[in-house]
Amino acid sequence: MQFRDLARVFDRLESTSSRLEMIDTLASLFSSADGKTARKIVYLLQGRVAAPYTGIELGIGEKLAMAAISRAYGVDISDVEREYKEKGDLGLVAEALSANKKQMTLFSQPLTVDRVYSNFYRIATASGYGSQDLKLRLLVDLLNDAEPLEARYIIRIPLGKLRLGVGDATIIEALALAVLGSRDYRPDVERAYNLCSDLGYVAELLYEKGLEGIRSMGIVVGIPIRPALAQRAQSAEEIIARLGRCAAEAKYDGFRCQIHKKGDQVWIFSRRMENMTDMFPDLIAAAKALPADTIVFEGEAIAVNENTGEFYPFQMTIQRKRKYGVSEASKEYPLYLFAFDIMYLNGETLIERPYRERRQILEGILRDRKRIQPSEKIETDSADELEAFFESCVERGLEGIVAKDLNAPYIAGARKWSWIKLKRSYRGELSDTIDVVILGYYKGRGKRSQFGLGGILVGVYDPDEDSFKTIAKVGSGFTEEQLVEMKKLLDDIAVSHRPARVSAFLEPDVWVEPRYVITVTADEITRSPNHTAGWDGSRGYALRFPRIVGWVRDDKGPEDATTVQEIIDMYKDQKHVQVSENEA
Ligand code: ATP
């Protein structure tokens, strides 16, 4: 396939504000591709060259991009810089310079998707001495043969600025439509994706083995499964009403780890399925010693004070990633893993088995282990007992509990009622924080105008429509430094119009690509005609007195944000609380 065809599709996707049009455009592109090319297109749409778990990340700095543009088009670097200041987008700079150059060159080799992908792959994997120079040559090679529109994307993709607003669910529906003839096959494609977290691989499998191929796909040791997620409840009674007799485990506020072991080889993946193996030498040693040839299991890693038995806060656990050398941190903050599920053992996939059985198998494997031990757990059908367990967890500094349906399978990649979390609540605030996606920002008036940012427009996720719905304008909770920092982050992902997957009545001063998730709390959820979250034709849902707590979450992507349905549930529960208070 010619890269020109892909570039035209990118251009169309960029300007559309309809998700259905996006799906149709992508589906017709996929229809004209073979399996191998489709795989490459999927990665490029995700701004990648391989699945996240491989650790192969495509990325170049602006300096390198400017050097490539300058060399390819024979212009001074200072001219490139000037153009960049003016246009604010190096992709557009390359496009414009390429258009000038085109009149002079007569000879060029048309670019194919294969060639572009292969150069990007080499850029992503180049390392060590001479790698900068190699990356430069690979980029220049592409730019030399690129038409103007192609040049725009050859620069934007490795800079991480593709900004098409295409989410995984949109790609999945387009693949289902193109290969299987209907979007109704979305659940089948999604299931395969949930089991391997590699959408490129699933695309290729779909082309080559069809519906049966993806339906019979199982777990592969060494390739992460998309994690099961929990719904939230407001009380122990609610949990018992939903599940009846159930298990409840302590909810540790640490770092979610999915551990795979095959013989002597161990991989550790994060909640976002990134390979974090190097960060956890102590857990690797403990995993190697487990009595299993092949195993995939999951738990929460948390630093423990060995003298007092207390848990360190999440920040301390994560610090080992950021601040300290890993080996130094493992001494000072020894990590323990509290395992809560098992998905695969010695050649057998366990996810279809009920929780009760999986838990038994897990406990068998972890008998007498210290560094990796089963999470604390009770089984009960009494709301009082559940409440007492919750209280005891909270007293010990834990986040709360996660209740589990004893008969449920492990449901990869989905938030279902088979897991229900109950978290400690904060007086005068909602019973849980909300993870919102930043959709745009307001420039700010008065005192705030000096920072260039006065507040942000935020939204929640609607998985059925694969879109983001606004829920609040947030201007509180920021320190002055954070305002400055936030503006920098957002300017980097600014877009010229409302992204296709965003549904909004409000218009911020600057729209941004939905990428960053931030945690907020609020006094309550109210109904409002200004926001699109949960819109029923006259009102949506909004947050009253929203304020940020914490900072941009690097463990969550936009589709991991709180969903519209969760907001509706929280709203109902909140009403329930108010009604019973009034009655009392
Ligand atoms: P949160 O911010 O509340 O942790 P989340 O979106 O990251 O939410 P959820 O699936 O909603 O994740 O909540 C469950 C999370 O709690 C898991 O991602 C996991 O990291 C953590 N956790 C801690 N202890 C347990 C446990 N015993 N069982 C399941 N999950 C647990």
Coordinates of C-alpha atoms and ligand atoms in Angstrom, one line a residue:
M1 CA 0.0 0.0 0.0
Q2 CA 1.2 3.5 -0.8
F3 CA 1.9 5.7 2.2
R4 CA 0.1 8.5 0.2
D5 CA -3.2 6.6 0.7
L6 CA -2.6 6.4 4.4
A7 CA -1.7 10.0 4.7
R8 CA -4.9 11.0 2.9
V9 CA -6.9 8.9 5.4
F10 CA -5.0 10.6 8.3
D11 CA -5.9 14.0 6.8
R12 CA -9.6 13.0 6.6
L13 CA -9.6 11.6 10.1
E14 CA -8.1 14.8 11.4
S15 CA -10.8 17.0 10.0
T16 CA -13.9 14.9 10.8
S17 CA -16.0 15.4 13.9
S18 CA -18.1 12.3 13.4
R19 CA -17.1 9.0 14.9
L20 CA -19.2 7.0 12.4
E21 CA -17.4 8.7 9.5
M22 CA -14.1 7.8 11.2
I23 CA -15.1 4.2 11.3
D24 CA -16.2 4.2 7.7
T25 CA -13.1 5.9 6.5
L26 CA -10.9 3.5 8.4
A27 CA -12.9 0.4 7.3
S28 CA -12.5 1.3 3.7
L29 CA -8.7 1.7 4.3
F30 CA -8.6 -1.7 6.0
S31 CA -10.5 -3.3 3.2
S32 CA -7.8 -2.5 0.8
A33 CA -5.0 -3.8 3.0
D34 CA -3.6 -7.3 3.7
G35 CA -3.1 -8.7 7.2
K36 CA 0.6 -7.6 7.5
T37 CA -0.2 -4.1 6.3
A38 CA -3.2 -3.8 8.5
R39 CA -1.1 -4.6 11.5
K40 CA 1.3 -1.8 10.6
I41 CA -1.5 0.6 10.0
V42 CA -3.0 -0.2 13.5
Y43 CA 0.3 0.5 15.2
L44 CA 0.8 3.7 13.2
L45 CA -2.8 4.8 14.2
Q46 CA -1.8 4.3 17.8
G47 CA 1.4 6.3 17.2
R48 CA 3.5 3.2 17.7
V49 CA 5.5 0.5 15.9
A50 CA 4.7 -2.3 18.3
A51 CA 2.5 -3.2 21.2
P52 CA 3.1 -1.3 24.5
Y53 CA 4.3 -4.5 26.3
T54 CA 7.3 -4.8 24.0
G55 CA 8.8 -1.6 25.4
I56 CA 9.6 -0.5 21.8
E57 CA 8.6 3.1 21.9
L58 CA 8.7 5.4 18.8
G59 CA 9.9 8.8 19.9
I60 CA 12.2 11.6 18.7
G61 CA 12.9 15.0 20.0
E62 CA 12.0 18.3 18.3
K63 CA 15.7 19.0 17.7
L64 CA 16.1 15.8 15.7
A65 CA 13.0 16.5 13.7
M66 CA 14.2 20.1 12.9
A67 CA 17.6 18.8 11.9
A68 CA 16.0 16.2 9.5
I69 CA 13.7 18.9 8.0
S70 CA 16.7 21.2 7.5
R71 CA 18.8 18.6 5.9
A72 CA 16.1 17.1 3.6
Y73 CA 15.0 20.5 2.3
G74 CA 18.4 22.2 2.3
V75 CA 17.2 25.1 4.5
D76 CA 19.0 26.6 7.4
I77 CA 18.1 25.3 10.9
S78 CA 17.3 28.9 12.0
D79 CA 14.7 29.1 9.2
V80 CA 13.1 25.9 10.3
E81 CA 13.0 27.3 13.9
R82 CA 11.4 30.5 12.7
E83 CA 8.8 28.6 10.6
Y84 CA 8.1 26.4 13.7
K85 CA 7.5 29.5 15.8
E86 CA 5.0 30.8 13.3
K87 CA 3.2 27.5 12.6
G88 CA 3.5 25.9 16.0
D89 CA 3.7 22.4 14.3
L90 CA 6.7 20.9 12.8
G91 CA 4.6 18.6 10.6
L92 CA 3.1 21.7 8.9
V93 CA 6.6 23.1 8.6
A94 CA 7.8 20.0 6.8
E95 CA 4.7 20.0 4.6
A96 CA 5.2 23.6 3.5
L97 CA 9.0 23.2 2.8
S98 CA 8.3 20.0 0.9
A99 CA 5.8 21.8 -1.3
N100 CA 8.5 24.3 -2.2
K101 CA 11.0 21.7 -2.9
K102 CA 8.7 19.6 -5.0
Q103 CA 9.0 22.0 -7.9
M104 CA 12.8 21.4 -8.0
T105 CA 13.0 17.6 -7.7
L106 CA 12.0 15.4 -10.6
F107 CA 13.2 12.1 -9.3
S108 CA 11.8 10.3 -6.3
Q109 CA 10.7 6.9 -5.2
P110 CA 7.0 6.8 -4.0
L111 CA 6.8 5.8 -0.3
T112 CA 5.0 2.6 0.8
V113 CA 3.5 1.9 4.2
D114 CA 6.1 -0.9 4.5
R115 CA 9.0 1.4 4.0
V116 CA 7.8 4.2 6.3
Y117 CA 7.0 1.6 9.0
S118 CA 10.3 -0.1 8.7
N119 CA 12.2 3.2 9.0
F120 CA 10.2 4.1 12.1
Y121 CA 10.8 0.7 13.6
R122 CA 14.5 1.2 13.1
I123 CA 14.3 4.6 14.6
A124 CA 12.5 3.2 17.6
T125 CA 15.0 0.4 18.2
A126 CA 18.2 2.4 17.4
S127 CA 20.4 2.7 20.5
G128 CA 23.9 3.5 21.7
Y129 CA 26.8 5.1 19.8
G130 CA 25.8 6.6 16.4
S131 CA 22.1 6.1 17.0
Q132 CA 21.2 9.8 16.8
D133 CA 22.9 10.0 13.4
L134 CA 21.1 6.8 12.2
K135 CA 17.7 8.2 13.3
L136 CA 18.4 11.4 11.4
R137 CA 19.4 9.6 8.2
L138 CA 16.3 7.4 8.4
L139 CA 14.0 10.4 8.7
V140 CA 15.8 12.3 6.0
D141 CA 15.5 9.3 3.7
L142 CA 11.7 9.4 4.1
L143 CA 11.4 13.1 3.8
N144 CA 13.4 13.1 0.6
D145 CA 10.8 11.0 -1.1
A146 CA 7.7 12.4 0.6
E147 CA 4.9 14.4 -0.9
P148 CA 3.9 17.4 1.2
L149 CA 1.0 15.7 2.9
E150 CA 3.1 12.6 3.6
A151 CA 5.9 14.9 5.1
R152 CA 3.4 16.3 7.6
Y153 CA 2.8 12.8 9.1
I154 CA 6.3 11.5 8.8
I155 CA 7.3 14.3 11.2
R156 CA 4.2 14.2 13.4
I157 CA 4.2 10.4 14.0
P158 CA 7.6 10.0 15.6
L159 CA 7.1 13.2 17.5
G160 CA 4.0 11.7 19.1
K161 CA 1.8 14.4 17.7
L162 CA -0.5 12.5 15.3
R163 CA -3.6 13.7 17.2
L164 CA -6.2 12.0 15.1
G165 CA -8.3 11.2 18.1
V166 CA -8.8 7.6 17.0
G167 CA -9.3 5.3 20.0
D168 CA -8.9 1.6 20.2
A169 CA -12.6 1.0 20.1
T170 CA -12.9 2.9 16.9
I171 CA -10.1 0.8 15.3
I172 CA -11.8 -2.4 16.6
E173 CA -15.1 -1.5 15.0
A174 CA -13.5 -0.5 11.7
L175 CA -11.7 -3.8 11.6
A176 CA -14.9 -5.8 12.4
L177 CA -16.7 -3.9 9.6
A178 CA -13.9 -4.3 7.1
V179 CA -13.0 -8.0 7.7
L180 CA -16.1 -9.5 9.1
G181 CA -18.7 -7.3 7.4
S182 CA -20.3 -5.8 10.5
R183 CA -19.6 -3.7 13.5
D184 CA -21.6 -6.2 15.5
Y185 CA -18.5 -8.4 15.8
R186 CA -16.9 -5.7 18.0
P187 CA -17.1 -8.0 21.1
D188 CA -15.2 -10.8 19.4
V189 CA -12.4 -8.6 18.4
E190 CA -12.4 -6.9 21.8
R191 CA -12.2 -10.2 23.6
A192 CA -9.1 -11.2 21.6
Y193 CA -7.6 -7.7 22.3
N194 CA -8.3 -8.1 26.0
L195 CA -6.4 -11.3 26.1
C196 CA -3.2 -10.1 24.4
S197 CA -3.2 -6.2 24.5
D198 CA -1.7 -6.2 21.0
L199 CA -4.3 -4.7 18.6
G200 CA -1.8 -5.0 15.6
Y201 CA -1.5 -8.8 16.3
V202 CA -5.2 -9.2 16.6
A203 CA -5.7 -7.4 13.2
E204 CA -3.3 -9.7 11.5
L205 CA -4.8 -12.8 13.0
L206 CA -8.3 -11.6 12.0
Y207 CA -7.2 -11.3 8.3
E208 CA -5.4 -14.6 8.3
K209 CA -7.6 -16.8 10.5
G210 CA -11.0 -15.0 10.4
L211 CA -13.6 -15.1 13.2
E212 CA -12.7 -18.6 14.3
G213 CA -9.1 -17.6 14.7
I214 CA -9.8 -14.7 17.1
R215 CA -12.4 -16.7 18.9
S216 CA -10.0 -19.5 19.7
M217 CA -7.2 -17.2 20.8
G218 CA -5.9 -17.9 24.3
I219 CA -3.4 -16.5 26.8
V220 CA 0.2 -16.3 25.7
V221 CA 2.8 -16.3 28.6
G222 CA 4.9 -13.2 28.2
I223 CA 2.1 -11.1 26.6
P224 CA 0.0 -9.1 29.1
I225 CA -3.7 -9.5 29.5
R226 CA -5.8 -6.4 29.8
P227 CA -6.7 -6.1 33.5
A228 CA -10.1 -6.8 35.0
L229 CA -11.6 -3.7 36.7
A230 CA -13.9 -3.1 39.6
Q231 CA -17.3 -1.3 39.9
R232 CA -17.8 0.8 42.9
A233 CA -20.3 0.5 45.7
Q234 CA -21.3 3.0 48.5
S235 CA -21.9 0.5 51.3
A236 CA -21.4 -3.1 52.5
E237 CA -25.2 -3.6 52.2
E238 CA -25.1 -2.7 48.6
I239 CA -22.4 -5.3 48.0
I240 CA -24.3 -8.1 49.8
A241 CA -27.5 -7.1 47.9
R242 CA -25.7 -7.5 44.6
L243 CA -23.5 -10.5 45.3
G244 CA -25.0 -12.4 48.2
R245 CA -22.3 -14.5 49.8
C246 CA -19.0 -13.2 48.4
A247 CA -15.3 -12.9 49.0
A248 CA -13.8 -9.6 50.1
E249 CA -10.2 -8.7 49.9
A250 CA -8.1 -5.9 51.3
K251 CA -7.6 -3.1 48.7
Y252 CA -3.9 -2.3 48.7
D253 CA -3.0 1.1 47.4
G254 CA 0.2 0.1 45.6
F255 CA 1.3 -0.7 42.1
R256 CA -0.7 -3.3 40.1
C257 CA 1.5 -6.0 38.7
Q258 CA 0.7 -8.8 36.3
I259 CA 3.4 -11.3 36.6
H260 CA 4.2 -13.9 33.9
K261 CA 6.8 -16.7 34.4
K262 CA 8.0 -19.3 32.0
G263 CA 10.7 -21.5 33.4
D264 CA 13.4 -19.0 34.5
Q265 CA 12.0 -16.1 32.6
V266 CA 9.9 -13.5 34.3
W267 CA 8.0 -10.5 33.0
I268 CA 6.1 -7.9 35.1
F269 CA 3.5 -5.7 33.5
S270 CA 1.8 -2.6 34.8
R271 CA -1.9 -1.7 34.8
R272 CA -1.3 -0.1 31.4
M273 CA 0.5 -3.2 30.2
E274 CA 3.9 -1.7 30.0
N275 CA 6.9 -3.9 30.7
M276 CA 8.1 -3.0 34.2
T277 CA 10.3 -6.0 34.8
D278 CA 13.5 -4.1 35.6
M279 CA 11.8 -2.1 38.3
F280 CA 11.2 -5.1 40.5
P281 CA 14.3 -7.3 41.0
D282 CA 13.1 -8.5 44.4
L283 CA 9.7 -9.7 43.0
I284 CA 11.4 -11.4 40.0
A285 CA 13.5 -13.5 42.4
A286 CA 10.4 -14.5 44.4
A287 CA 8.5 -15.3 41.2
K288 CA 11.3 -17.5 39.9
A289 CA 11.1 -19.5 43.1
L290 CA 7.4 -20.3 42.7
P291 CA 6.5 -24.0 42.2
A292 CA 5.1 -23.6 38.6
D293 CA 6.6 -23.9 35.2
T294 CA 4.4 -21.4 33.6
I295 CA 2.1 -19.1 35.5
V296 CA 0.3 -15.8 35.0
F297 CA -1.0 -14.1 38.1
E298 CA -1.8 -10.6 39.4
G299 CA -1.4 -8.6 42.6
E300 CA -0.7 -5.3 44.1
A301 CA 3.0 -4.5 44.9
I302 CA 3.3 -2.2 47.9
A303 CA 6.2 -1.1 50.1
V304 CA 6.1 -2.4 53.7
N305 CA 7.8 -1.1 56.8
E306 CA 9.3 -4.4 58.0
N307 CA 9.7 -3.2 61.5
T308 CA 6.1 -2.2 62.1
G309 CA 4.3 -4.1 59.4
E310 CA 2.7 -0.8 58.1
F311 CA 2.1 -0.1 54.5
Y312 CA 3.9 2.8 52.9
P313 CA 1.7 5.2 50.9
F314 CA 1.5 4.8 47.1
Q315 CA 3.8 7.7 46.5
M316 CA 6.6 5.8 48.4
T317 CA 6.0 2.7 46.3
I318 CA 6.1 4.6 43.1
Q319 CA 9.2 6.6 44.1
R320 CA 11.4 3.6 43.4
K321 CA 10.5 4.1 39.8
R322 CA 11.3 7.8 39.8
K323 CA 13.7 9.0 42.3
Y324 CA 16.0 6.3 43.6
G325 CA 18.1 3.7 41.9
V326 CA 16.1 0.5 41.9
S327 CA 18.4 -1.5 44.0
E328 CA 18.8 1.2 46.6
A329 CA 15.0 1.6 46.8
S330 CA 14.5 -2.2 47.2
K331 CA 16.5 -2.0 50.4
E332 CA 14.9 1.0 51.9
Y333 CA 11.3 0.2 50.9
P334 CA 11.1 -3.5 50.5
L335 CA 8.2 -4.5 48.2
Y336 CA 5.7 -7.2 48.9
L337 CA 3.2 -8.5 46.4
F338 CA -0.3 -9.3 47.6
A339 CA -1.6 -11.6 44.9
F340 CA -5.3 -11.5 44.1
D341 CA -5.8 -13.5 41.0
I342 CA -4.4 -16.2 38.7
M343 CA -5.1 -16.5 35.0
Y344 CA -2.9 -19.3 33.8
L345 CA -1.0 -22.2 35.2
N346 CA 1.2 -24.9 33.6
G347 CA -0.3 -24.7 30.1
E348 CA -3.9 -24.2 31.3
T349 CA -6.0 -21.0 30.9
L350 CA -7.9 -20.4 34.1
I351 CA -9.8 -17.3 33.3
E352 CA -13.1 -19.1 32.6
R353 CA -13.0 -20.9 36.0
P354 CA -14.9 -19.4 38.9
Y355 CA -13.1 -17.0 41.3
R356 CA -13.5 -19.6 44.1
E357 CA -11.4 -22.1 42.2
R358 CA -8.8 -19.7 40.9
R359 CA -8.3 -18.4 44.4
Q360 CA -7.8 -21.9 45.8
I361 CA -5.2 -22.6 43.1
L362 CA -3.5 -19.3 43.8
E363 CA -3.3 -20.1 47.5
G364 CA -1.9 -23.5 46.8
I365 CA 0.9 -22.1 44.7
L366 CA 1.7 -19.4 47.3
R367 CA 1.7 -21.6 50.4
D368 CA 4.4 -20.6 52.9
R369 CA 5.7 -17.7 50.7
K370 CA 6.5 -14.4 52.2
R371 CA 7.5 -11.9 49.5
I372 CA 4.6 -12.9 47.3
Q373 CA 1.5 -13.8 49.4
P374 CA -2.2 -14.0 48.8
S375 CA -4.1 -10.9 49.5
E376 CA -6.0 -10.8 52.9
K377 CA -9.5 -12.2 52.3
I378 CA -12.7 -13.1 54.1
E379 CA -15.8 -14.8 52.8
T380 CA -19.2 -13.7 54.1
D381 CA -22.9 -13.2 53.4
S382 CA -23.3 -10.7 56.2
A383 CA -23.2 -6.9 55.6
D384 CA -22.1 -6.3 59.2
E385 CA -19.1 -8.7 58.8
L386 CA -18.2 -7.1 55.6
E387 CA -18.4 -3.6 57.1
A388 CA -16.2 -4.7 60.0
F389 CA -13.6 -6.1 57.6
F390 CA -13.8 -2.8 55.7
E391 CA -13.3 -0.8 58.9
S392 CA -10.3 -2.9 59.9
C393 CA -8.7 -2.4 56.5
V394 CA -9.2 1.3 56.6
E395 CA -7.8 1.5 60.2
R396 CA -4.6 -0.1 59.0
G397 CA -4.1 2.5 56.3
L398 CA -5.5 0.4 53.4
E399 CA -7.7 1.9 50.8
G400 CA -10.8 -0.2 51.5
I401 CA -11.9 -3.5 50.1
V402 CA -12.6 -5.2 46.8
A403 CA -15.5 -7.7 47.0
K404 CA -15.5 -10.6 44.5
D405 CA -18.3 -12.7 43.0
L406 CA -17.3 -16.2 44.0
N407 CA -18.7 -17.7 40.8
A408 CA -17.4 -15.2 38.2
P409 CA -14.7 -15.8 35.6
Y410 CA -11.8 -13.3 35.3
I411 CA -13.2 -10.7 32.9
A412 CA -10.3 -9.2 31.1
G413 CA -10.3 -5.5 30.1
A414 CA -13.8 -4.8 31.5
R415 CA -15.3 -3.1 34.6
K416 CA -18.0 -5.5 35.8
W417 CA -19.9 -6.2 39.0
S418 CA -17.9 -9.4 39.6
W419 CA -15.4 -7.1 41.4
I420 CA -16.8 -4.3 43.5
K421 CA -14.7 -1.8 45.4
L422 CA -15.6 0.0 48.5
K423 CA -13.3 2.8 49.4
R424 CA -12.9 5.0 52.4
S425 CA -14.8 8.2 52.0
Y426 CA -14.0 11.7 52.8
R427 CA -16.3 13.8 54.8
G428 CA -18.3 16.4 52.8
E429 CA -17.0 15.0 49.5
L430 CA -18.1 12.3 47.1
S431 CA -17.6 8.8 48.3
D432 CA -14.9 8.4 45.7
T433 CA -12.7 10.5 43.6
I434 CA -13.3 10.8 39.9
D435 CA -10.7 10.3 37.1
V436 CA -11.5 12.8 34.4
V437 CA -9.9 13.4 31.0
I438 CA -8.7 16.9 30.2
L439 CA -10.4 18.1 27.0
G440 CA -9.4 21.8 26.9
Y441 CA -8.4 24.8 28.9
Y442 CA -9.5 28.4 29.6
K443 CA -7.0 31.1 29.5
G444 CA -8.0 32.7 32.8
R445 CA -8.8 36.2 33.8
G446 CA -7.5 38.6 36.4
K447 CA -4.7 37.1 38.5
R448 CA -4.8 33.9 36.6
S449 CA -4.1 35.5 33.2
Q450 CA -0.4 35.7 34.0
F451 CA -0.3 31.9 33.9
G452 CA -2.2 31.7 30.6
L453 CA -4.4 29.0 32.2
G454 CA -7.3 29.6 34.5
G455 CA -9.1 26.3 34.4
I456 CA -9.6 23.1 32.5
L457 CA -12.6 21.6 30.8
V458 CA -12.8 17.9 31.8
G459 CA -14.9 14.9 30.8
V460 CA -15.7 11.3 31.5
Y461 CA -15.7 8.3 29.2
D462 CA -18.6 6.8 27.4
P463 CA -17.4 3.3 26.3
D464 CA -20.5 2.5 24.2
E465 CA -19.9 5.5 22.0
D466 CA -16.2 5.6 22.6
S467 CA -16.4 9.3 23.3
F468 CA -15.7 11.8 26.0
K469 CA -18.5 13.8 27.6
T470 CA -17.9 17.0 29.5
I471 CA -18.7 17.1 33.2
A472 CA -17.0 20.1 34.8
K473 CA -14.8 23.1 34.5
V474 CA -12.1 22.8 37.1
G475 CA -10.1 25.8 38.3
S476 CA -9.5 24.9 42.0
G477 CA -6.8 22.9 43.6
F478 CA -4.0 24.0 41.4
T479 CA -0.8 25.5 42.8
E480 CA 0.7 28.3 40.8
E481 CA 3.5 26.0 39.6
Q482 CA 0.9 23.5 38.5
L483 CA -0.9 26.1 36.4
V484 CA 2.3 26.8 34.6
E485 CA 3.2 23.2 34.2
M486 CA -0.4 22.3 33.1
K487 CA -0.3 24.9 30.4
K488 CA 2.9 23.6 29.0
L489 CA 1.6 20.0 29.0
L490 CA -1.6 21.1 27.3
D491 CA -0.1 23.4 24.7
D492 CA 1.9 20.4 23.5
I493 CA -1.3 18.5 22.6
A494 CA -3.5 21.4 21.5
V495 CA -5.7 20.9 18.5
S496 CA -7.4 23.4 16.3
H497 CA -11.0 22.2 16.7
R498 CA -13.1 20.0 18.9
P499 CA -11.8 16.4 18.6
A500 CA -14.2 14.0 16.9
R501 CA -14.6 11.9 20.0
V502 CA -15.5 14.8 22.3
S503 CA -19.1 15.8 22.8
A504 CA -19.5 19.2 24.4
F505 CA -21.7 22.3 24.6
L506 CA -19.1 24.4 26.1
E507 CA -16.2 25.8 24.1
P508 CA -12.9 26.1 25.9
D509 CA -10.3 28.7 24.7
V510 CA -8.1 25.8 23.6
W511 CA -9.1 22.3 22.7
V512 CA -6.6 19.5 23.4
E513 CA -6.4 15.9 22.3
P514 CA -8.0 13.8 25.0
R515 CA -4.9 12.2 26.5
Y516 CA -4.3 13.2 30.1
V517 CA -6.3 11.8 33.1
I518 CA -6.4 13.7 36.3
T519 CA -8.2 12.9 39.6
V520 CA -10.7 15.3 41.0
T521 CA -13.1 15.4 43.9
A522 CA -16.2 17.5 44.3
D523 CA -18.9 18.3 46.8
E524 CA -21.5 16.5 44.9
I525 CA -22.8 15.5 41.5
T526 CA -25.7 17.6 40.2
R527 CA -27.8 17.8 37.1
S528 CA -26.9 20.6 34.6
P529 CA -27.9 21.7 31.1
N530 CA -24.3 22.7 30.4
H531 CA -22.7 19.3 30.3
T532 CA -23.0 16.3 28.0
A533 CA -22.2 13.5 30.4
G534 CA -25.4 11.4 30.8
W535 CA -27.4 13.9 28.6
D536 CA -31.1 12.9 28.5
G537 CA -32.3 15.6 26.1
S538 CA -32.5 18.4 28.6
R539 CA -29.8 17.8 31.3
G540 CA -26.5 16.1 31.9
Y541 CA -24.5 15.6 35.0
A542 CA -22.0 18.0 36.5
L543 CA -19.6 18.3 39.4
R544 CA -20.3 20.9 42.1
F545 CA -17.2 22.6 43.4
P546 CA -14.7 20.3 41.6
R547 CA -11.1 20.5 42.6
I548 CA -8.1 18.5 41.5
V549 CA -6.4 16.2 43.9
G550 CA -3.0 15.0 42.7
W551 CA -1.6 15.3 39.3
V552 CA -1.8 13.9 35.8
R553 CA -2.0 10.1 36.2
D554 CA 0.7 8.2 34.3
D555 CA -1.0 4.9 35.1
K556 CA -4.2 5.7 33.2
G557 CA -5.0 6.4 29.6
P558 CA -8.2 8.4 28.5
E559 CA -10.3 5.3 28.1
D560 CA -9.4 4.3 31.7
A561 CA -11.2 7.4 33.1
T562 CA -14.4 7.2 35.1
T563 CA -17.3 6.3 32.9
V564 CA -20.6 8.1 32.4
Q565 CA -22.4 5.1 33.9
E566 CA -20.3 5.2 37.0
I567 CA -21.2 8.9 37.4
I568 CA -24.9 8.0 37.1
D569 CA -24.5 5.3 39.7
M570 CA -22.7 7.7 42.0
Y571 CA -25.4 10.2 41.5
K572 CA -28.1 7.7 42.4
D573 CA -26.2 6.5 45.5
Q574 CA -25.7 10.0 46.6
K575 CA -29.4 10.7 46.3
H576 CA -30.1 7.6 48.2
V577 CA -27.9 8.8 51.1
Q578 CA -29.6 12.2 51.1
V579 CA -33.1 10.7 51.1
S580 CA -32.3 8.3 54.0
E581 CA -30.7 11.2 55.9
N582 CA -33.8 13.3 55.5
E583 CA -36.0 10.5 56.5
A584 CA -34.0 9.9 59.7
Ligands
ATP1 P1 -8.5 2.9 41.8 O1 -8.0 4.3 41.4 O2 -9.7 2.9 42.7 O3 -7.5 1.9 42.2 P2 -8.6 1.7 39.2 O4 -9.4 2.3 38.0 O5 -7.1 1.9 39.1 O6 -9.2 2.4 40.5 P3 -10.2 -0.5 39.7 O7 -10.3 -1.7 38.9 O8 -11.4 0.4 39.6 O9 -8.8 0.2 39.4 O10 -10.0 -0.9 41.2 C1 -9.3 -2.0 41.5 C2 -7.9 -1.6 41.7 O11 -7.5 -1.9 43.0 C3 -7.0 -2.6 40.8 O12 -6.6 -1.9 39.6 C4 -5.8 -2.9 41.7 O13 -4.7 -2.1 41.3 C5 -6.2 -2.4 43.1 N1 -6.3 -3.5 44.1 C6 -5.7 -3.5 45.3 N2 -6.0 -4.6 46.0 C7 -6.8 -5.4 45.2 C8 -7.4 -6.6 45.4 N3 -7.3 -7.3 46.5 N4 -8.2 -7.1 44.3 C9 -8.3 -6.4 43.2 N5 -7.7 -5.2 43.0 C10 -7.0 -4.7 44.0

